[in-house]
Every structure is written in structure tokens, then in C-alpha cells.
Amino acid sequence: MSTTTATGLDQKTRDIIKSTVPVLQEHGTAITTRFYQTMFKKHPELKNIFNQTNQRKGDQPKALANTVLAAAMHIDQLESILPVVKQIAEKHRSLNIKPEHYPIVGENLLFAIKDVLGDAATDEIIDAWAKAYGEIANVFITVEKEMYKEVQDSPGGWVDYRDFKVVKKEKESDVITSFYLKPVDEKVFPSYRPGQYITIKAEIDSQEYNHLRQYSLSQAPGEEYYRISVKREDAIGAGPAGVVSTFLHEQVEEGSILPISAPGGDFVLDQEDNRPLILISGGVGLTPMMSMLETTIKVQPNREVIYIQAARSGKFHAMKDRVTEIVEGNKQVKSYTVYDTPAEGETCDKEGYVDYEWLTSILPTNDAAFYFCGPKGFMRAQYKNLREFGVADTDIHFEIFGPADDIKS
């Protein structure tokens, strides 16, 4: 794609950018942390867009640092990071990031580079990064423009937020509750691909700013509603409870109105693949897996499916009855449960964790399509298991809740 090459940069500028890679490797997170501090001070209204929980945890600065580093390393051929660009652009579209936001980001990023590096950030380096940022921003703006148009042009599609009513609220486990959503205007709304998510704009009276959170759609497309299934994030140790999940569980009831963005995301089921489908989820990571499972039994009824759900115990295991129903009605589907600490009298297929020995003992082959989702530690373990099992990287698909993290290390 011509839009993904740094065509507007001269060779000297590219060389300067590449020369800063070691500095970014060492100071990247410090730079991006300073960037967010400065930007929010100058533009507090942007706190309505950015996840402040991820800011406090340090996840967002790390994610941005990795993106900046990747862009610097591939400044000669930005098309090589197009998959990363598209993944981030999907989130930007869902969060309604617009072209006018990019100059604000650029100004504050350059300030942060200079502020953190001091005299080492010469005028030549700052000028080079100003040019490079312009090129990188144009890549994102171009990709996102196409995404906005695609959403707008889809049947019932919309840009920005649209009010949906909670028509049903259903408890799935001790910590997970499902919310069924229909548009207030009662007009048509777009379908989605299994694995995609929507963004909820939580307007909470006790909060100064809005909070945006992305939740996977937890059912096969084609229903007269969207369904999300949300885990209540309780306070752990010194960590605070989840602002939005607590709001949804405790304040949102049937009849409540929630503004949402149109479905998005690039973690989607390949419905052209007929090989065995392996779905592995930890905790609330089951939400996109359930959408993929229910879709598969509808559109690929003869496809072999193995569904693995890991949970702390039975009372934390959501949608168990639905999965049992699917298995009983579809001979090609097998399901397994793994409980970390099962309660007395609870049965499961394995106690503890989804480890290599057990996982490979139930898998029919490594020539299959593997999808997994869950907490980051769980994700790292499953990626390692699959690679050790000899699964091709192109057959490994995953979604991480929150900012992208490198689970391959």
C-alpha cells in the first residue's frame, strides 16, 4: 500500500529515526508516560477518550512505546507493521478518534521526547521525528477513514455513539453478568463478525469524565440484539475496583440507556477454514469464544470443535449450561473445563492450569485453527504451549483485553 510507506521522508531523516531506536528501547516508556501526563494537563477533555485505569497501571504508556519503537524500526517500510496499524486503528475507530486528535498527540509526543532526553534530543532529531510522526499519523488517518466509511455504509451502520437500551440483564456466574442491548430508535443495526467488540460510553454521575470500555459480543451474530457479558472487577489488595464494570453490575438495570459504538475489531473467526477449531478461554475471555462457538455450529455444522474453559471454580464458570447444551446437540463439539481451585463436590476435567502435557493430550492435531483469550498470564502460557506443540504462528489467534501486550516473550 502506498499509504504505508514513508514516501515523504528523505533518506537522512529515515537514518536519524533509525538511529534513535536504541534510545527508544531504553527510554520509550518514560517518554510515553511523560507524553500522557503533558497531554492530559493541556487537554483534560481527552480523558473522556483514554482509559484512565490503563494509564494508572502503566499499560497504555508501554503499549504506545512499543508502537513508536516498531514505527522507528520499520520507518523504511511502514507497510510491514500494517497488521499492528489495523489493530490499533480498529480500536481508534471504536473510540471515535478523529484526524483532529493527531496534531495534539504529535505536539505532546515531541515535547516528551525533548523533555525526557534533554540535550540528547537535538534539533535535528526533533525535526526528524516531527516529519516521521506526520507520515505515521497519515497512515493511521487514512486507514481509519476507510474504516469509518465502511461502518457508515453498512446496513444500519453509524459513526460516533448510538443509544441502546438494556432489554435484559442476566447473571451468568458470581462475577459475570450479560446485558442484552437493542437500539432505542428501533431501527436496523449492523451485524458483526464473531470475535468483535463494541465500545460502551459510561456516563457515571460520580465521575468527572466519561469512561469508554470495549466488550466482546458474546453470542453469534444474527439476533435482534447485541449481547455483552461483563466481569465485575472487584478491588484486589490496594487496587481499586473496576469503575465501569461496577457501574454496569450495580447501577445499570433493564431499561437503562447505554451509548455504544458500532462493532469493530480484527480478532475474528475465519469461517472459510474447515480444519479443527480449538477455542481456549480463561475467565471472562470466554466472551469472544462463545460467539465463535455458536457461529460455528450454525454455519459449519460438520467442523470439529474443541472448547476449553479455565476458571477459578464452578461459581466463576459462566455459560456452562449453554456449552453443555451445545455439546449434547452437536457430536462434533467437545468441551473441557479446568478449575484452578474447585469447591468441594465440583467436577472438572482438570484441576489446576491448562498446562502443556494436559493440553496436548486432548488435542487431535497441531494442524488446526487456534483461538484463545483471557488474562495476560494465561495468554502467555497458552502461546508458549502452542508454539512448543509445533503450531504454526499463522494458526495462532488471540485477543488481549486492554492495551496490546507482547505475550510472545
GROMACS .gro file of C-alpha atoms in nm:
model
  409
    1MET     CA    1   0.000   0.000   0.000
    2SER     CA    2   0.144   0.334  -0.098
    3THR     CA    3  -0.014   0.496   0.205
    4THR     CA    4   0.203   0.283   0.436
    5THR     CA    5   0.546   0.374   0.302
    6ALA     CA    6   0.740   0.669   0.434
    7THR     CA    7   0.745   0.825   0.085
    8GLY     CA    8   0.754   1.179   0.221
    9LEU     CA    9   1.076   1.126   0.416
   10ASP     CA   10   1.424   1.180   0.275
   11GLN     CA   11   1.695   0.924   0.346
   12LYS     CA   12   1.869   1.144   0.602
   13THR     CA   13   1.550   1.175   0.805
   14ARG     CA   14   1.496   0.800   0.796
   15ASP     CA   15   1.853   0.736   0.904
   16ILE     CA   16   1.811   0.973   1.200
   17ILE     CA   17   1.490   0.798   1.303
   18LYS     CA   18   1.657   0.457   1.286
   19SER     CA   19   1.949   0.586   1.489
   20THR     CA   20   1.710   0.665   1.776
   21VAL     CA   21   1.594   0.302   1.809
   22PRO     CA   22   1.838   0.218   2.094
   23VAL     CA   23   1.727   0.530   2.282
   24LEU     CA   24   1.361   0.435   2.238
   25GLN     CA   25   1.433   0.084   2.360
   26GLU     CA   26   1.583   0.229   2.678
   27HIS     CA   27   1.363   0.533   2.740
   28GLY     CA   28   1.045   0.465   2.538
   29THR     CA   29   0.811   0.407   2.831
   30ALA     CA   30   0.948   0.709   3.018
   31ILE     CA   31   0.881   0.921   2.709
   32THR     CA   32   0.526   0.798   2.659
   33THR     CA   33   0.446   0.829   3.030
   34ARG     CA   34   0.559   1.191   3.017
   35PHE     CA   35   0.362   1.237   2.696
   36TYR     CA   36   0.032   1.133   2.857
   37GLN     CA   37   0.097   1.346   3.164
   38THR     CA   38   0.158   1.653   2.949
   39MET     CA   39  -0.127   1.592   2.706
   40PHE     CA   40  -0.388   1.540   2.978
   41LYS     CA   41  -0.271   1.854   3.159
   42LYS     CA   42  -0.311   2.062   2.843
   43HIS     CA   43  -0.619   1.877   2.713
   44PRO     CA   44  -0.811   1.728   3.006
   45GLU     CA   45  -1.109   1.673   2.778
   46LEU     CA   46  -0.918   1.382   2.625
   47LYS     CA   47  -0.967   1.193   2.950
   48ASN     CA   48  -1.314   1.129   2.809
   49ILE     CA   49  -1.149   0.908   2.546
   50PHE     CA   50  -0.844   0.743   2.702
   51ASN     CA   51  -0.880   0.463   2.958
   52GLN     CA   52  -0.752   0.619   3.281
   53THR     CA   53  -0.726   0.280   3.452
   54ASN     CA   54  -0.476   0.167   3.190
   55GLN     CA   55  -0.290   0.495   3.243
   56ARG     CA   56  -0.256   0.432   3.616
   57LYS     CA   57  -0.145   0.072   3.563
   58GLY     CA   58   0.116   0.183   3.310
   59ASP     CA   59  -0.027  -0.041   3.036
   60GLN     CA   60  -0.110   0.237   2.791
   61PRO     CA   61   0.231   0.412   2.802
   62LYS     CA   62   0.400   0.076   2.746
   63ALA     CA   63   0.171  -0.005   2.454
   64LEU     CA   64   0.237   0.331   2.290
   65ALA     CA   65   0.612   0.295   2.346
   66ASN     CA   66   0.607  -0.039   2.165
   67THR     CA   67   0.416   0.117   1.875
   68VAL     CA   68   0.657   0.410   1.845
   69LEU     CA   69   0.953   0.173   1.859
   70ALA     CA   70   0.806  -0.051   1.588
   71ALA     CA   71   0.745   0.251   1.365
   72ALA     CA   72   1.104   0.368   1.412
   73MET     CA   73   1.246   0.025   1.336
   74HIS     CA   74   1.036  -0.006   1.018
   75ILE     CA   75   1.040   0.356   0.902
   76ASP     CA   76   1.165   0.247   0.558
   77GLN     CA   77   0.869   0.012   0.510
   78LEU     CA   78   0.576   0.103   0.730
   79GLU     CA   79   0.367  -0.150   0.540
   80SER     CA   80   0.545  -0.423   0.739
   81ILE     CA   81   0.362  -0.308   1.055
   82LEU     CA   82   0.027  -0.276   0.880
   83PRO     CA   83  -0.131  -0.557   1.088
   84VAL     CA   84  -0.045  -0.362   1.404
   85VAL     CA   85  -0.171  -0.040   1.248
   86LYS     CA   86  -0.502  -0.203   1.156
   87GLN     CA   87  -0.547  -0.348   1.504
   88ILE     CA   88  -0.487  -0.010   1.668
   89ALA     CA   89  -0.696   0.167   1.404
   90GLU     CA   90  -0.989  -0.065   1.482
   91LYS     CA   91  -0.972   0.048   1.845
   92HIS     CA   92  -0.936   0.412   1.739
   93ARG     CA   93  -1.246   0.384   1.520
   94SER     CA   94  -1.437   0.221   1.805
   95LEU     CA   95  -1.328   0.502   2.039
   96ASN     CA   96  -1.411   0.765   1.774
   97ILE     CA   97  -1.059   0.902   1.741
   98LYS     CA   98  -1.064   1.168   1.468
   99PRO     CA   99  -0.799   1.333   1.246
  100GLU     CA  100  -0.802   1.648   1.460
  101HIS     CA  101  -0.668   1.449   1.754
  102TYR     CA  102  -0.342   1.362   1.579
  103PRO     CA  103  -0.178   1.708   1.585
  104ILE     CA  104  -0.241   1.722   1.962
  105VAL     CA  105  -0.072   1.386   2.006
  106GLY     CA  106   0.220   1.488   1.785
  107GLU     CA  107   0.285   1.815   1.968
  108ASN     CA  108   0.291   1.648   2.308
  109LEU     CA  109   0.493   1.347   2.194
  110LEU     CA  110   0.769   1.570   2.058
  111PHE     CA  111   0.766   1.770   2.381
  112ALA     CA  112   0.801   1.448   2.581
  113ILE     CA  113   1.094   1.327   2.372
  114LYS     CA  114   1.275   1.656   2.431
  115ASP     CA  115   1.181   1.668   2.799
  116VAL     CA  116   1.298   1.314   2.880
  117LEU     CA  117   1.612   1.306   2.664
  118GLY     CA  118   1.723   1.664   2.732
  119ASP     CA  119   2.027   1.775   2.533
  120ALA     CA  120   2.047   1.435   2.364
  121ALA     CA  121   1.733   1.530   2.172
  122THR     CA  122   1.898   1.768   1.928
  123ASP     CA  123   1.702   1.996   1.699
  124GLU     CA  124   1.793   1.760   1.415
  125ILE     CA  125   1.640   1.463   1.597
  126ILE     CA  126   1.325   1.655   1.693
  127ASP     CA  127   1.282   1.781   1.335
  128ALA     CA  128   1.324   1.427   1.201
  129TRP     CA  129   1.066   1.290   1.444
  130ALA     CA  130   0.825   1.571   1.357
  131LYS     CA  131   0.843   1.464   0.992
  132ALA     CA  132   0.819   1.096   1.079
  133TYR     CA  133   0.521   1.148   1.306
  134GLY     CA  134   0.343   1.329   1.024
  135GLU     CA  135   0.394   1.026   0.800
  136ILE     CA  136   0.285   0.778   1.067
  137ALA     CA  137  -0.022   0.985   1.155
  138ASN     CA  138  -0.121   0.995   0.788
  139VAL     CA  139  -0.108   0.615   0.776
  140PHE     CA  140  -0.348   0.590   1.070
  141ILE     CA  141  -0.578   0.865   0.944
  142THR     CA  142  -0.601   0.701   0.600
  143VAL     CA  143  -0.673   0.353   0.739
  144GLU     CA  144  -0.926   0.489   0.990
  145LYS     CA  145  -1.103   0.695   0.725
  146GLU     CA  146  -1.166   0.374   0.530
  147MET     CA  147  -1.294   0.205   0.846
  148TYR     CA  148  -1.532   0.489   0.930
  149LYS     CA  149  -1.670   0.478   0.575
  150GLU     CA  150  -1.715   0.101   0.587
  151VAL     CA  151  -1.907   0.125   0.914
  152GLN     CA  152  -2.119   0.417   0.795
  153ASP     CA  153  -2.207   0.240   0.471
  154SER     CA  154  -2.303  -0.091   0.633
  155PRO     CA  155  -2.679  -0.159   0.678
  156GLY     CA  156  -2.784   0.024   0.994
  157GLY     CA  157  -2.429   0.144   1.049
  158TRP     CA  158  -2.338   0.459   1.237
  159VAL     CA  159  -2.037   0.668   1.344
  160ASP     CA  160  -1.985   0.806   1.696
  161TYR     CA  161  -2.232   0.676   1.955
  162ARG     CA  162  -2.586   0.546   1.934
  163ASP     CA  163  -2.820   0.491   2.229
  164PHE     CA  164  -2.911   0.131   2.309
  165LYS     CA  165  -3.150   0.011   2.579
  166VAL     CA  166  -3.076  -0.275   2.815
  167VAL     CA  167  -3.369  -0.510   2.748
  168LYS     CA  168  -3.240  -0.794   2.962
  169LYS     CA  169  -2.982  -0.833   3.240
  170GLU     CA  170  -2.884  -1.189   3.322
  171LYS     CA  171  -2.641  -1.320   3.584
  172GLU     CA  172  -2.407  -1.581   3.432
  173SER     CA  173  -2.183  -1.653   3.733
  174ASP     CA  174  -2.083  -1.497   4.063
  175VAL     CA  175  -1.882  -1.232   3.875
  176ILE     CA  176  -2.013  -1.225   3.515
  177THR     CA  177  -2.341  -1.070   3.400
  178SER     CA  178  -2.481  -1.047   3.047
  179PHE     CA  179  -2.652  -0.736   2.908
  180TYR     CA  180  -2.884  -0.759   2.607
  181LEU     CA  181  -2.897  -0.436   2.406
  182LYS     CA  182  -3.144  -0.303   2.148
  183PRO     CA  183  -3.135   0.038   1.972
  184VAL     CA  184  -3.360   0.300   2.128
  185ASP     CA  185  -3.464   0.425   1.783
  186GLU     CA  186  -3.578   0.068   1.697
  187LYS     CA  187  -3.413   0.098   1.356
  188VAL     CA  188  -3.193  -0.164   1.191
  189PHE     CA  189  -2.843  -0.208   1.328
  190PRO     CA  190  -2.541  -0.383   1.172
  191SER     CA  191  -2.434  -0.739   1.221
  192TYR     CA  192  -2.078  -0.825   1.324
  193ARG     CA  193  -1.813  -1.090   1.282
  194PRO     CA  194  -1.774  -1.344   1.566
  195GLY     CA  195  -1.499  -1.216   1.794
  196GLN     CA  196  -1.568  -0.844   1.751
  197TYR     CA  197  -1.650  -0.595   2.028
  198ILE     CA  198  -1.846  -0.280   2.094
  199THR     CA  199  -1.744   0.025   2.298
  200ILE     CA  200  -1.965   0.133   2.587
  201LYS     CA  201  -1.960   0.500   2.687
  202ALA     CA  202  -2.028   0.501   3.059
  203GLU     CA  203  -2.162   0.835   3.179
  204ILE     CA  204  -2.136   0.796   3.556
  205ASP     CA  205  -2.270   1.071   3.783
  206SER     CA  206  -1.989   1.034   4.036
  207GLN     CA  207  -1.715   1.060   3.772
  208GLU     CA  208  -1.576   1.382   3.627
  209TYR     CA  209  -1.509   1.226   3.288
  210ASN     CA  210  -1.679   0.962   3.076
  211HIS     CA  211  -1.529   0.615   3.066
  212LEU     CA  212  -1.502   0.410   2.747
  213ARG     CA  213  -1.468   0.032   2.765
  214GLN     CA  214  -1.467  -0.231   2.493
  215TYR     CA  215  -1.657  -0.554   2.547
  216SER     CA  216  -1.668  -0.854   2.316
  217LEU     CA  217  -2.004  -0.957   2.177
  218SER     CA  218  -2.071  -1.291   2.342
  219GLN     CA  219  -2.321  -1.451   2.105
  220ALA     CA  220  -2.337  -1.548   1.740
  221PRO     CA  221  -2.449  -1.264   1.513
  222GLY     CA  222  -2.799  -1.262   1.368
  223GLU     CA  223  -3.004  -1.197   1.682
  224GLU     CA  224  -3.233  -0.899   1.739
  225TYR     CA  225  -2.994  -0.761   1.998
  226TYR     CA  226  -2.630  -0.730   2.091
  227ARG     CA  227  -2.511  -0.919   2.397
  228ILE     CA  228  -2.208  -0.842   2.609
  229SER     CA  229  -2.103  -1.040   2.917
  230VAL     CA  230  -1.911  -0.835   3.171
  231LYS     CA  231  -1.695  -0.945   3.461
  232ARG     CA  232  -1.723  -0.732   3.775
  233GLU     CA  233  -1.368  -0.626   3.854
  234ASP     CA  234  -1.356  -0.620   4.233
  235ALA     CA  235  -1.090  -0.439   4.434
  236ILE     CA  236  -0.784  -0.658   4.489
  237GLY     CA  237  -0.530  -0.555   4.753
  238ALA     CA  238  -0.451  -0.188   4.705
  239GLY     CA  239  -0.602  -0.189   4.357
  240PRO     CA  240  -0.938  -0.016   4.306
  241ALA     CA  241  -1.250  -0.188   4.176
  242GLY     CA  242  -1.329  -0.152   3.807
  243VAL     CA  243  -1.516   0.174   3.754
  244VAL     CA  244  -1.719   0.068   3.452
  245SER     CA  245  -1.775  -0.297   3.542
  246THR     CA  246  -1.902  -0.193   3.886
  247PHE     CA  247  -2.128   0.067   3.723
  248LEU     CA  248  -2.273  -0.190   3.486
  249HIS     CA  249  -2.328  -0.453   3.753
  250GLU     CA  250  -2.464  -0.226   4.025
  251GLN     CA  251  -2.630   0.071   3.853
  252VAL     CA  252  -2.737  -0.040   3.507
  253GLU     CA  253  -3.068  -0.223   3.502
  254GLU     CA  254  -3.323  -0.333   3.243
  255GLY     CA  255  -3.446  -0.014   3.079
  256SER     CA  256  -3.116   0.173   3.123
  257ILE     CA  257  -2.972   0.353   2.820
  258LEU     CA  258  -2.611   0.299   2.711
  259PRO     CA  259  -2.440   0.486   2.424
  260ILE     CA  260  -2.231   0.242   2.219
  261SER     CA  261  -2.015   0.247   1.909
  262ALA     CA  262  -2.065   0.012   1.614
  263PRO     CA  263  -1.895  -0.330   1.634
  264GLY     CA  264  -1.528  -0.346   1.547
  265GLY     CA  265  -1.209  -0.542   1.598
  266ASP     CA  266  -0.981  -0.766   1.394
  267PHE     CA  267  -0.986  -1.074   1.619
  268VAL     CA  268  -1.243  -1.264   1.417
  269LEU     CA  269  -1.324  -1.622   1.327
  270ASP     CA  270  -1.213  -1.744   0.985
  271GLN     CA  271  -1.526  -1.919   0.860
  272GLU     CA  272  -1.355  -2.040   0.543
  273ASP     CA  273  -1.122  -2.269   0.740
  274ASN     CA  274  -1.260  -2.623   0.777
  275ARG     CA  275  -0.981  -2.766   0.990
  276PRO     CA  276  -1.043  -2.845   1.359
  277LEU     CA  277  -1.125  -2.535   1.563
  278ILE     CA  278  -0.966  -2.506   1.907
  279LEU     CA  279  -1.112  -2.241   2.141
  280ILE     CA  280  -0.927  -2.180   2.468
  281SER     CA  281  -1.051  -1.926   2.721
  282GLY     CA  282  -0.960  -1.815   3.069
  283GLY     CA  283  -1.222  -1.644   3.286
  284VAL     CA  284  -1.421  -1.378   3.105
  285GLY     CA  285  -1.206  -1.445   2.797
  286LEU     CA  286  -1.489  -1.681   2.704
  287THR     CA  287  -1.693  -1.395   2.556
  288PRO     CA  288  -1.549  -1.392   2.202
  289MET     CA  289  -1.506  -1.771   2.220
  290MET     CA  290  -1.880  -1.817   2.279
  291SER     CA  291  -1.957  -1.606   1.974
  292MET     CA  292  -1.719  -1.818   1.767
  293LEU     CA  293  -1.856  -2.145   1.906
  294GLU     CA  294  -2.219  -2.056   1.845
  295THR     CA  295  -2.139  -1.928   1.496
  296THR     CA  296  -1.952  -2.244   1.402
  297ILE     CA  297  -2.234  -2.483   1.493
  298LYS     CA  298  -2.467  -2.271   1.278
  299VAL     CA  299  -2.257  -2.217   0.966
  300GLN     CA  300  -2.007  -2.506   0.982
  301PRO     CA  301  -2.208  -2.784   1.147
  302ASN     CA  302  -1.960  -3.055   1.048
  303ARG     CA  303  -1.647  -2.878   1.174
  304GLU     CA  304  -1.466  -3.042   1.465
  305VAL     CA  305  -1.454  -2.809   1.765
  306ILE     CA  306  -1.276  -2.835   2.098
  307TYR     CA  307  -1.381  -2.577   2.356
  308ILE     CA  308  -1.169  -2.535   2.670
  309GLN     CA  309  -1.277  -2.311   2.958
  310ALA     CA  310  -1.049  -2.233   3.252
  311ALA     CA  311  -1.197  -2.071   3.563
  312ARG     CA  312  -1.119  -2.039   3.932
  313SER     CA  313  -1.407  -2.272   4.024
  314GLY     CA  314  -1.758  -2.362   3.924
  315LYS     CA  315  -1.916  -2.049   4.069
  316PHE     CA  316  -1.693  -1.839   3.841
  317HIS     CA  317  -1.772  -2.052   3.535
  318ALA     CA  318  -2.014  -1.861   3.311
  319MET     CA  319  -2.239  -2.013   3.043
  320LYS     CA  320  -2.161  -2.370   3.147
  321ASP     CA  321  -2.518  -2.485   3.081
  322ARG     CA  322  -2.518  -2.332   2.733
  323VAL     CA  323  -2.196  -2.510   2.640
  324THR     CA  324  -2.333  -2.839   2.773
  325GLU     CA  325  -2.643  -2.787   2.558
  326ILE     CA  326  -2.427  -2.726   2.251
  327VAL     CA  327  -2.215  -3.037   2.314
  328GLU     CA  328  -2.523  -3.255   2.365
  329GLY     CA  329  -2.674  -3.131   2.039
  330ASN     CA  330  -2.358  -3.141   1.826
  331LYS     CA  331  -2.150  -3.458   1.816
  332GLN     CA  332  -1.852  -3.283   1.660
  333VAL     CA  333  -1.811  -3.046   1.959
  334LYS     CA  334  -1.618  -3.144   2.270
  335SER     CA  335  -1.576  -2.928   2.579
  336TYR     CA  336  -1.336  -2.939   2.871
  337THR     CA  337  -1.330  -2.745   3.197
  338VAL     CA  338  -1.025  -2.663   3.405
  339TYR     CA  339  -1.073  -2.528   3.758
  340ASP     CA  340  -0.790  -2.369   3.950
  341THR     CA  341  -0.940  -2.443   4.292
  342PRO     CA  342  -1.265  -2.640   4.257
  343ALA     CA  343  -1.502  -2.627   4.550
  344GLU     CA  344  -1.590  -2.943   4.737
  345GLY     CA  345  -1.811  -3.163   4.523
  346GLU     CA  346  -1.735  -2.977   4.197
  347THR     CA  347  -1.621  -3.181   3.900
  348CYS     CA  348  -1.396  -3.069   3.617
  349ASP     CA  349  -1.174  -3.228   3.355
  350LYS     CA  350  -0.856  -3.096   3.511
  351GLU     CA  351  -0.765  -2.927   3.836
  352GLY     CA  352  -0.502  -2.653   3.825
  353TYR     CA  353  -0.394  -2.495   3.498
  354VAL     CA  354  -0.406  -2.557   3.124
  355ASP     CA  355  -0.054  -2.694   3.101
  356TYR     CA  356   0.133  -2.839   2.805
  357GLU     CA  357   0.104  -3.206   2.896
  358TRP     CA  358  -0.272  -3.197   2.951
  359LEU     CA  359  -0.349  -2.965   2.660
  360THR     CA  360  -0.159  -3.172   2.405
  361SER     CA  361  -0.318  -3.493   2.536
  362ILE     CA  362  -0.665  -3.374   2.429
  363LEU     CA  363  -0.576  -3.204   2.101
  364PRO     CA  364  -0.629  -3.410   1.785
  365THR     CA  365  -0.357  -3.234   1.584
  366ASN     CA  366  -0.142  -2.922   1.567
  367ASP     CA  367  -0.274  -2.858   1.215
  368ALA     CA  368  -0.577  -2.665   1.334
  369ALA     CA  369  -0.706  -2.311   1.393
  370PHE     CA  370  -0.635  -2.198   1.748
  371TYR     CA  371  -0.811  -1.903   1.914
  372PHE     CA  372  -0.757  -1.803   2.275
  373CYS     CA  373  -0.840  -1.519   2.511
  374GLY     CA  374  -0.805  -1.444   2.882
  375PRO     CA  375  -0.577  -1.278   3.138
  376LYS     CA  376  -0.227  -1.192   3.017
  377GLY     CA  377  -0.052  -1.462   3.221
  378PHE     CA  378  -0.293  -1.720   3.082
  379MET     CA  379  -0.232  -1.590   2.730
  380ARG     CA  380   0.145  -1.612   2.761
  381ALA     CA  381   0.120  -1.970   2.886
  382GLN     CA  382  -0.110  -2.079   2.601
  383TYR     CA  383   0.103  -1.915   2.334
  384LYS     CA  384   0.407  -2.095   2.472
  385ASN     CA  385   0.216  -2.425   2.484
  386LEU     CA  386   0.101  -2.395   2.123
  387ARG     CA  387   0.440  -2.299   1.988
  388GLU     CA  388   0.601  -2.587   2.177
  389PHE     CA  389   0.335  -2.814   2.023
  390GLY     CA  390   0.455  -2.703   1.680
  391VAL     CA  391   0.154  -2.492   1.585
  392ALA     CA  392   0.231  -2.250   1.302
  393ASP     CA  393   0.227  -1.885   1.407
  394THR     CA  394  -0.029  -1.815   1.134
  395ASP     CA  395  -0.269  -2.058   1.305
  396ILE     CA  396  -0.245  -1.886   1.645
  397HIS     CA  397  -0.503  -1.612   1.700
  398PHE     CA  398  -0.557  -1.423   2.023
  399GLU     CA  399  -0.720  -1.119   2.178
  400ILE     CA  400  -0.592  -0.940   2.487
  401PHE     CA  401  -0.835  -0.731   2.691
  402GLY     CA  402  -0.674  -0.391   2.741
  403PRO     CA  403  -0.372  -0.249   2.557
  404ALA     CA  404  -0.178  -0.485   2.332
  405ASP     CA  405   0.096  -0.664   2.518
  406ASP     CA  406   0.374  -0.885   2.389
  407ILE     CA  407   0.272  -1.230   2.506
  408LYS     CA  408   0.536  -1.395   2.291
  409SER     CA  409   0.831  -1.310   2.514
   0.00000   0.00000   0.00000
